[in-house]
């Protein structure tokens, strides 16, 4: 039988302190290159959410257009997250053979191929 639940819960001020500490640590310790990639990731997520909301709330008439746009957002997010993982200095032990320039070239080539297929799917 489970014991009694603790009546002690975290207050909203504890959560705001945790969030502010996290944000302060992020702004101080994260390199500018990774912050730029994170901003692009946030833009991609916002773009995908807006496309999905438009499809749900307004219309999905050219369904291929919705699928292409949403697949483009998801694919670009995956490619950008991979780029972030490869150029992160803390992951240099995992990607010993991959230089930041090589990671960006892979990202650019993958993006070109992705958008070629997306454009092709539009018809």
Coordinates of C-alpha atoms in Angstrom, one line a residue:
X1 CA 0.0 0.0 0.0
X2 CA 1.3 3.4 -0.9
X3 CA 2.2 5.8 1.8
X4 CA 0.6 9.2 2.4
X5 CA 1.4 11.8 -0.1
X6 CA 3.5 14.7 1.0
X7 CA 1.6 17.9 1.6
X8 CA 4.7 19.9 0.6
X9 CA 4.5 21.1 -3.0
X10 CA 6.7 23.5 -4.9
X11 CA 5.5 27.0 -4.9
X12 CA 5.3 29.2 -8.0
X13 CA 8.3 31.3 -6.7
X14 CA 10.4 28.1 -6.6
X15 CA 9.6 27.4 -10.2
X16 CA 10.3 31.0 -11.3
X17 CA 13.7 30.8 -9.5
X18 CA 14.5 27.6 -11.3
X19 CA 13.5 29.1 -14.7
X20 CA 15.5 32.3 -14.1
X21 CA 18.6 30.2 -13.0
X22 CA 18.3 28.1 -16.1
X23 CA 18.0 31.1 -18.4
X24 CA 20.9 32.8 -16.7
X25 CA 23.1 29.7 -17.1
X26 CA 22.0 29.4 -20.7
X27 CA 22.9 33.0 -21.6
X28 CA 26.2 32.9 -19.8
X29 CA 27.6 29.5 -20.8
X30 CA 26.1 28.8 -24.3
X31 CA 28.3 30.0 -27.2
X32 CA 26.7 32.5 -29.6
X33 CA 26.9 30.0 -32.5
X34 CA 24.6 27.6 -30.5
X35 CA 22.3 30.4 -29.5
X36 CA 21.8 31.3 -33.2
X37 CA 21.1 27.6 -34.0
X38 CA 18.6 27.5 -31.1
X39 CA 16.8 30.6 -32.3
X40 CA 16.5 28.9 -35.8
X41 CA 15.1 25.8 -34.1
X42 CA 12.5 27.9 -32.2
X43 CA 11.5 29.5 -35.5
X44 CA 11.1 26.1 -37.2
X45 CA 8.9 24.9 -34.3
X46 CA 6.8 28.0 -34.5
X47 CA 6.5 27.7 -38.3
X48 CA 5.4 24.0 -37.9
X49 CA 2.8 24.9 -35.2
X50 CA 1.4 27.7 -37.3
X51 CA 1.0 25.4 -40.3
X52 CA -0.7 22.8 -38.3
X53 CA -3.0 25.3 -36.6
X54 CA -3.9 26.7 -40.0
X55 CA -4.7 23.3 -41.3
X56 CA -6.9 22.5 -38.3
X57 CA -8.7 25.8 -37.9
X58 CA -9.0 27.1 -41.5
X59 CA -8.6 24.5 -44.2
X60 CA -6.3 21.8 -45.6
X61 CA -7.6 22.1 -49.2
X62 CA -4.3 21.6 -51.0
X63 CA -3.4 18.8 -48.7
X64 CA -0.1 18.2 -50.5
X65 CA 0.9 21.8 -49.7
X66 CA 0.2 21.1 -46.0
X67 CA 2.1 17.9 -46.0
X68 CA 5.0 19.4 -47.9
X69 CA 5.3 22.4 -45.6
X70 CA 4.9 20.4 -42.4
X71 CA 7.4 17.7 -43.6
X72 CA 9.8 20.5 -44.5
X73 CA 9.5 21.9 -41.0
X74 CA 10.1 18.5 -39.4
X75 CA 12.9 17.6 -41.7
X76 CA 14.7 20.9 -41.3
X77 CA 14.3 20.7 -37.5
X78 CA 16.0 17.3 -37.5
X79 CA 18.8 18.5 -39.7
X80 CA 19.3 21.6 -37.6
X81 CA 19.3 19.6 -34.3
X82 CA 21.9 17.3 -35.8
X83 CA 24.0 20.3 -36.8
X84 CA 23.7 21.7 -33.2
X85 CA 24.8 18.4 -31.8
X86 CA 27.8 18.2 -34.1
X87 CA 29.1 21.8 -33.5
X88 CA 28.5 21.8 -29.7
X89 CA 32.0 21.9 -28.1
X90 CA 30.8 19.6 -25.3
X91 CA 30.2 16.8 -27.8
X92 CA 33.6 17.0 -29.4
X93 CA 34.5 13.6 -28.0
X94 CA 31.6 12.0 -29.8
X95 CA 32.3 13.7 -33.2
X96 CA 36.1 13.5 -33.4
X97 CA 36.3 13.1 -37.2
X98 CA 33.7 15.8 -37.9
X99 CA 34.8 19.4 -38.1
X100 CA 32.3 22.2 -37.7
X101 CA 32.8 23.1 -41.4
X102 CA 32.1 19.5 -42.4
X103 CA 29.0 19.4 -40.2
X104 CA 27.7 22.6 -41.9
X105 CA 28.4 21.2 -45.3
X106 CA 26.4 18.1 -44.4
X107 CA 23.6 20.3 -43.1
X108 CA 23.6 22.4 -46.3
X109 CA 23.6 19.3 -48.6
X110 CA 20.9 17.6 -46.5
X111 CA 18.8 20.8 -46.6
X112 CA 19.1 21.0 -50.4
X113 CA 18.1 17.4 -50.9
X114 CA 15.2 17.8 -48.4
X115 CA 13.8 20.8 -50.1
X116 CA 14.2 19.2 -53.5
X117 CA 11.9 16.4 -52.4
X118 CA 9.5 18.8 -50.8
X119 CA 9.3 20.9 -53.9
X120 CA 8.8 17.7 -56.0
X121 CA 6.0 16.6 -53.7
X122 CA 4.1 19.9 -54.3
X123 CA 3.6 18.8 -57.9

